[in-house]
């Protein structure tokens, strides 16, 4: 677990200053839509108190602000990601903290909503991270998880794997020196898809209602778990 925690922190510290550009380029800009759709499905509003876990550079927080959320907190294990989050999001919030999802320094029932985009597969202990989610959420609070998955359609799955394993590393190699970081991405997505059942983990944590939605030919899935 400590090895994974150290590896993940090193990877994201290393790519922090190119993270936004590469994310938008490699997803063809669709990642904006995924975050917007996930928040709309969660019914966030001006009364929401939101914690964005694995917040990265703040795209989820910025979208939440656009949808009316006034109280937003950002959390990430990468110090360099948090620096960029603060630079992009100071007009939104003044609250950010360096932490892991498994060890949250917040009181019980502190938030009505938790969001995490493409970060759960990087947790060193997903079950423990979900226990933290459950603890800090209010009654009827919601955890909204956005994650990559392997498409179920065999043809599209083959095309997706070819893009992830051949095209993506080539493009990254032209732009970034951190080819290893973006080699980790497809490997972690495939391993995560094969081994982890998020719905079962959320149920075992105690969440009483779980909804899921597939987006963009099934390459992304939104889970909304209610306490």
mmCIF file of C-alpha atoms in Angstrom:
data_model
loop_
_atom_site.group_PDB
_atom_site.id
_atom_site.type_symbol
_atom_site.label_atom_id
_atom_site.label_comp_id
_atom_site.label_asym_id
_atom_site.label_seq_id
_atom_site.Cartn_x
_atom_site.Cartn_y
_atom_site.Cartn_z
ATOM 1 C CA UNK A 1 0.000 0.000 0.000
ATOM 2 C CA UNK A 2 2.817 2.391 0.886
ATOM 3 C CA UNK A 3 4.489 1.588 -2.456
ATOM 4 C CA UNK A 4 1.339 2.496 -4.373
ATOM 5 C CA UNK A 5 0.833 5.654 -2.324
ATOM 6 C CA UNK A 6 4.412 6.792 -3.036
ATOM 7 C CA UNK A 7 4.197 5.859 -6.735
ATOM 8 C CA UNK A 8 0.914 7.679 -7.308
ATOM 9 C CA UNK A 9 2.108 10.828 -5.546
ATOM 10 C CA UNK A 10 5.330 10.824 -7.572
ATOM 11 C CA UNK A 11 3.461 10.347 -10.863
ATOM 12 C CA UNK A 12 0.994 13.167 -10.285
ATOM 13 C CA UNK A 13 3.584 15.559 -8.879
ATOM 14 C CA UNK A 14 5.589 14.883 -12.038
ATOM 15 C CA UNK A 15 2.804 15.586 -14.547
ATOM 16 C CA UNK A 16 1.003 18.347 -12.629
ATOM 17 C CA UNK A 17 2.017 21.250 -14.866
ATOM 18 C CA UNK A 18 1.018 19.422 -18.061
ATOM 19 C CA UNK A 19 -2.002 17.655 -16.581
ATOM 20 C CA UNK A 20 -4.763 19.958 -17.844
ATOM 21 C CA UNK A 21 -3.393 20.245 -21.361
ATOM 22 C CA UNK A 22 -2.885 16.517 -21.822
ATOM 23 C CA UNK A 23 -6.205 15.594 -20.217
ATOM 24 C CA UNK A 24 -8.202 17.839 -22.527
ATOM 25 C CA UNK A 25 -6.150 16.840 -25.571
ATOM 26 C CA UNK A 26 -6.293 13.093 -24.982
ATOM 27 C CA UNK A 27 -10.017 13.096 -24.189
ATOM 28 C CA UNK A 28 -10.754 15.464 -27.100
ATOM 29 C CA UNK A 29 -12.236 17.862 -24.545
ATOM 30 C CA UNK A 30 -15.037 15.460 -23.579
ATOM 31 C CA UNK A 31 -13.831 15.389 -19.965
ATOM 32 C CA UNK A 32 -15.610 18.745 -19.427
ATOM 33 C CA UNK A 33 -18.904 17.135 -20.417
ATOM 34 C CA UNK A 34 -18.326 14.142 -18.109
ATOM 35 C CA UNK A 35 -17.862 16.371 -15.061
ATOM 36 C CA UNK A 36 -20.815 18.596 -15.964
ATOM 37 C CA UNK A 37 -23.096 15.597 -16.481
ATOM 38 C CA UNK A 38 -22.010 13.917 -13.239
ATOM 39 C CA UNK A 39 -22.776 17.035 -11.197
ATOM 40 C CA UNK A 40 -26.166 17.513 -12.846
ATOM 41 C CA UNK A 41 -27.046 13.889 -12.052
ATOM 42 C CA UNK A 42 -26.069 14.607 -8.425
ATOM 43 C CA UNK A 43 -28.434 17.604 -8.211
ATOM 44 C CA UNK A 44 -25.892 19.893 -6.553
ATOM 45 C CA UNK A 45 -27.156 23.383 -5.730
ATOM 46 C CA UNK A 46 -26.446 26.528 -3.716
ATOM 47 C CA UNK A 47 -27.059 24.669 -0.445
ATOM 48 C CA UNK A 48 -24.495 21.968 -1.185
ATOM 49 C CA UNK A 49 -21.277 21.736 0.813
ATOM 50 C CA UNK A 50 -18.896 19.892 -1.488
ATOM 51 C CA UNK A 51 -15.593 18.114 -0.936
ATOM 52 C CA UNK A 52 -13.708 17.378 -4.160
ATOM 53 C CA UNK A 53 -11.376 14.444 -3.428
ATOM 54 C CA UNK A 54 -8.349 13.881 -5.678
ATOM 55 C CA UNK A 55 -9.231 17.355 -6.907
ATOM 56 C CA UNK A 56 -6.218 17.680 -9.195
ATOM 57 C CA UNK A 57 -6.122 21.147 -10.701
ATOM 58 C CA UNK A 58 -9.739 21.974 -9.885
ATOM 59 C CA UNK A 59 -11.876 21.265 -12.954
ATOM 60 C CA UNK A 60 -14.618 19.545 -10.931
ATOM 61 C CA UNK A 61 -14.676 22.391 -8.411
ATOM 62 C CA UNK A 62 -14.901 24.993 -11.169
ATOM 63 C CA UNK A 63 -17.816 23.164 -12.785
ATOM 64 C CA UNK A 64 -19.548 22.830 -9.386
ATOM 65 C CA UNK A 65 -19.250 26.586 -8.925
ATOM 66 C CA UNK A 66 -20.890 27.104 -12.316
ATOM 67 C CA UNK A 67 -23.770 24.907 -11.156
ATOM 68 C CA UNK A 68 -24.383 27.068 -8.096
ATOM 69 C CA UNK A 69 -22.357 25.420 -5.334
ATOM 70 C CA UNK A 70 -20.993 28.067 -2.969
ATOM 71 C CA UNK A 71 -19.025 26.026 -0.411
ATOM 72 C CA UNK A 72 -16.322 23.916 -2.038
ATOM 73 C CA UNK A 73 -13.284 22.236 -0.474
ATOM 74 C CA UNK A 74 -10.464 20.627 -2.450
ATOM 75 C CA UNK A 75 -8.305 17.713 -1.339
ATOM 76 C CA UNK A 76 -5.416 15.928 -3.038
ATOM 77 C CA UNK A 77 -2.334 13.948 -2.040
ATOM 78 C CA UNK A 78 -0.160 15.727 -4.614
ATOM 79 C CA UNK A 79 1.217 19.025 -3.333
ATOM 80 C CA UNK A 80 1.931 20.276 -6.852
ATOM 81 C CA UNK A 81 -1.626 19.507 -7.957
ATOM 82 C CA UNK A 82 -2.916 21.502 -4.992
ATOM 83 C CA UNK A 83 -0.703 24.440 -5.942
ATOM 84 C CA UNK A 84 -2.345 24.518 -9.362
ATOM 85 C CA UNK A 85 -5.770 23.976 -7.820
ATOM 86 C CA UNK A 86 -5.256 27.059 -5.669
ATOM 87 C CA UNK A 87 -4.016 29.108 -8.601
ATOM 88 C CA UNK A 88 -7.048 28.171 -10.727
ATOM 89 C CA UNK A 89 -9.637 28.112 -7.976
ATOM 90 C CA UNK A 90 -8.845 30.928 -5.535
ATOM 91 C CA UNK A 91 -11.807 32.800 -6.983
ATOM 92 C CA UNK A 92 -13.962 29.836 -5.901
ATOM 93 C CA UNK A 93 -12.682 28.776 -2.504
ATOM 94 C CA UNK A 94 -10.022 29.345 0.057
ATOM 95 C CA UNK A 95 -10.039 25.817 1.413
ATOM 96 C CA UNK A 96 -7.763 23.045 0.236
ATOM 97 C CA UNK A 97 -5.890 20.327 2.073
ATOM 98 C CA UNK A 98 -3.196 17.805 1.246
ATOM 99 C CA UNK A 99 -4.473 14.397 2.304
ATOM 100 C CA UNK A 100 -5.374 10.898 1.191
ATOM 101 C CA UNK A 101 -8.982 9.757 0.896
ATOM 102 C CA UNK A 102 -8.288 7.088 3.487
ATOM 103 C CA UNK A 103 -7.301 9.630 6.165
ATOM 104 C CA UNK A 104 -9.574 12.665 6.108
ATOM 105 C CA UNK A 105 -9.036 15.351 8.769
ATOM 106 C CA UNK A 106 -12.703 16.347 8.823
ATOM 107 C CA UNK A 107 -15.459 15.964 11.404
ATOM 108 C CA UNK A 108 -18.299 13.516 10.893
ATOM 109 C CA UNK A 109 -21.193 14.738 8.719
ATOM 110 C CA UNK A 110 -19.274 17.734 7.337
ATOM 111 C CA UNK A 111 -20.349 17.599 3.675
ATOM 112 C CA UNK A 112 -23.538 17.112 1.690
ATOM 113 C CA UNK A 113 -21.563 16.016 -1.376
ATOM 114 C CA UNK A 114 -18.273 14.379 -2.264
ATOM 115 C CA UNK A 115 -16.935 14.231 -5.809
ATOM 116 C CA UNK A 116 -13.959 12.354 -7.208
ATOM 117 C CA UNK A 117 -13.051 12.250 -10.899
ATOM 118 C CA UNK A 118 -10.716 9.508 -12.125
ATOM 119 C CA UNK A 119 -9.097 9.218 -8.716
ATOM 120 C CA UNK A 120 -10.606 6.183 -7.005
ATOM 121 C CA UNK A 121 -8.372 3.721 -8.854
ATOM 122 C CA UNK A 122 -5.390 5.571 -7.354
ATOM 123 C CA UNK A 123 -6.538 5.080 -3.740
ATOM 124 C CA UNK A 124 -4.216 2.744 -1.862
ATOM 125 C CA UNK A 125 -7.217 1.244 0.001
ATOM 126 C CA UNK A 126 -10.525 1.882 -1.774
ATOM 127 C CA UNK A 127 -12.704 0.344 0.951
ATOM 128 C CA UNK A 128 -11.081 2.547 3.577
ATOM 129 C CA UNK A 129 -11.495 5.577 1.327
ATOM 130 C CA UNK A 130 -15.227 4.845 1.014
ATOM 131 C CA UNK A 131 -15.474 4.469 4.784
ATOM 132 C CA UNK A 132 -14.084 7.995 5.047
ATOM 133 C CA UNK A 133 -16.617 9.213 2.496
ATOM 134 C CA UNK A 134 -19.460 7.695 4.494
ATOM 135 C CA UNK A 135 -18.213 9.174 7.756
ATOM 136 C CA UNK A 136 -17.864 12.778 6.593
ATOM 137 C CA UNK A 137 -21.107 12.864 4.566
ATOM 138 C CA UNK A 138 -24.337 14.115 6.113
ATOM 139 C CA UNK A 139 -27.449 11.920 6.210
ATOM 140 C CA UNK A 140 -28.727 11.627 2.608
ATOM 141 C CA UNK A 141 -25.410 13.045 1.418
ATOM 142 C CA UNK A 142 -24.055 11.843 -1.915
ATOM 143 C CA UNK A 143 -20.708 10.566 -3.157
ATOM 144 C CA UNK A 144 -20.318 11.062 -6.911
ATOM 145 C CA UNK A 145 -17.586 9.005 -8.548
ATOM 146 C CA UNK A 146 -16.452 9.418 -12.131
ATOM 147 C CA UNK A 147 -14.192 6.613 -13.398
ATOM 148 C CA UNK A 148 -12.911 5.109 -16.612
ATOM 149 C CA UNK A 149 -14.016 1.604 -17.505
ATOM 150 C CA UNK A 150 -13.392 -0.786 -20.373
ATOM 151 C CA UNK A 151 -16.272 -0.670 -22.886
ATOM 152 C CA UNK A 152 -18.471 -3.777 -23.022
ATOM 153 C CA UNK A 153 -18.821 -3.681 -26.839
ATOM 154 C CA UNK A 154 -16.029 -5.905 -28.200
ATOM 155 C CA UNK A 155 -15.306 -3.809 -31.285
ATOM 156 C CA UNK A 156 -15.217 -0.513 -29.415
ATOM 157 C CA UNK A 157 -13.237 -2.175 -26.614
ATOM 158 C CA UNK A 158 -10.551 -3.194 -29.128
ATOM 159 C CA UNK A 159 -10.398 0.306 -30.599
ATOM 160 C CA UNK A 160 -10.281 1.813 -27.106
ATOM 161 C CA UNK A 161 -7.396 -0.447 -26.041
ATOM 162 C CA UNK A 162 -5.506 0.363 -29.246
ATOM 163 C CA UNK A 163 -5.890 4.106 -28.582
ATOM 164 C CA UNK A 164 -4.943 3.746 -24.920
ATOM 165 C CA UNK A 165 -1.901 1.522 -25.508
ATOM 166 C CA UNK A 166 -0.568 2.771 -28.864
ATOM 167 C CA UNK A 167 -1.868 6.219 -29.812
ATOM 168 C CA UNK A 168 -1.951 7.806 -26.351
ATOM 169 C CA UNK A 169 1.684 6.933 -25.414
ATOM 170 C CA UNK A 170 2.868 8.175 -28.831
ATOM 171 C CA UNK A 171 1.105 11.537 -28.453
ATOM 172 C CA UNK A 172 2.328 11.919 -24.880
ATOM 173 C CA UNK A 173 5.869 11.071 -25.989
ATOM 174 C CA UNK A 174 5.792 13.995 -28.426
ATOM 175 C CA UNK A 175 4.599 16.458 -25.800
ATOM 176 C CA UNK A 176 5.769 15.231 -22.416
ATOM 177 C CA UNK A 177 8.818 13.574 -20.926
ATOM 178 C CA UNK A 178 6.539 11.697 -18.532
ATOM 179 C CA UNK A 179 5.672 8.783 -20.816
ATOM 180 C CA UNK A 180 5.740 6.383 -17.869
ATOM 181 C CA UNK A 181 2.998 8.349 -16.127
ATOM 182 C CA UNK A 182 0.686 7.927 -19.091
ATOM 183 C CA UNK A 183 1.667 4.271 -19.423
ATOM 184 C CA UNK A 184 0.328 3.885 -15.896
ATOM 185 C CA UNK A 185 -3.053 5.285 -16.944
ATOM 186 C CA UNK A 186 -4.186 2.508 -19.355
ATOM 187 C CA UNK A 187 -2.624 -0.177 -17.193
ATOM 188 C CA UNK A 188 -4.431 1.056 -14.086
ATOM 189 C CA UNK A 189 -7.761 1.389 -15.930
ATOM 190 C CA UNK A 190 -7.653 -2.164 -17.258
ATOM 191 C CA UNK A 191 -6.542 -3.655 -13.946
ATOM 192 C CA UNK A 192 -9.152 -1.648 -12.059
ATOM 193 C CA UNK A 193 -11.920 -2.736 -14.441
ATOM 194 C CA UNK A 194 -10.998 -6.401 -14.063
ATOM 195 C CA UNK A 195 -10.564 -6.498 -10.291
ATOM 196 C CA UNK A 196 -12.732 -3.834 -8.652
ATOM 197 C CA UNK A 197 -16.524 -3.699 -8.311
ATOM 198 C CA UNK A 198 -17.248 -0.175 -7.086
ATOM 199 C CA UNK A 199 -20.953 -0.793 -6.550
ATOM 200 C CA UNK A 200 -20.280 -3.742 -4.234
ATOM 201 C CA UNK A 201 -17.693 -1.753 -2.295
ATOM 202 C CA UNK A 202 -20.073 1.167 -1.860
ATOM 203 C CA UNK A 203 -22.842 -1.152 -0.659
ATOM 204 C CA UNK A 204 -20.547 -2.857 1.835
ATOM 205 C CA UNK A 205 -19.580 0.565 3.199
ATOM 206 C CA UNK A 206 -23.232 1.272 4.038
ATOM 207 C CA UNK A 207 -24.497 3.476 1.224
ATOM 208 C CA UNK A 208 -28.215 2.807 0.893
ATOM 209 C CA UNK A 209 -28.874 3.856 -2.700
ATOM 210 C CA UNK A 210 -26.469 3.558 -5.622
ATOM 211 C CA UNK A 211 -27.130 4.725 -9.169
ATOM 212 C CA UNK A 212 -24.790 4.239 -12.125
ATOM 213 C CA UNK A 213 -24.661 5.773 -15.592
ATOM 214 C CA UNK A 214 -22.437 4.898 -18.558
ATOM 215 C CA UNK A 215 -21.219 7.784 -20.729
ATOM 216 C CA UNK A 216 -19.577 8.061 -24.157
ATOM 217 C CA UNK A 217 -19.936 4.488 -25.449
ATOM 218 C CA UNK A 218 -19.249 3.094 -21.993
ATOM 219 C CA UNK A 219 -15.693 4.382 -21.545
ATOM 220 C CA UNK A 220 -16.712 6.348 -18.446
ATOM 221 C CA UNK A 221 -19.114 5.484 -15.655
ATOM 222 C CA UNK A 222 -20.733 7.715 -13.048
ATOM 223 C CA UNK A 223 -21.648 6.244 -9.654
ATOM 224 C CA UNK A 224 -23.846 8.225 -7.273
ATOM 225 C CA UNK A 225 -24.054 6.708 -3.800
ATOM 226 C CA UNK A 226 -26.429 8.136 -1.177
ATOM 227 C CA UNK A 227 -25.868 7.792 2.551
#
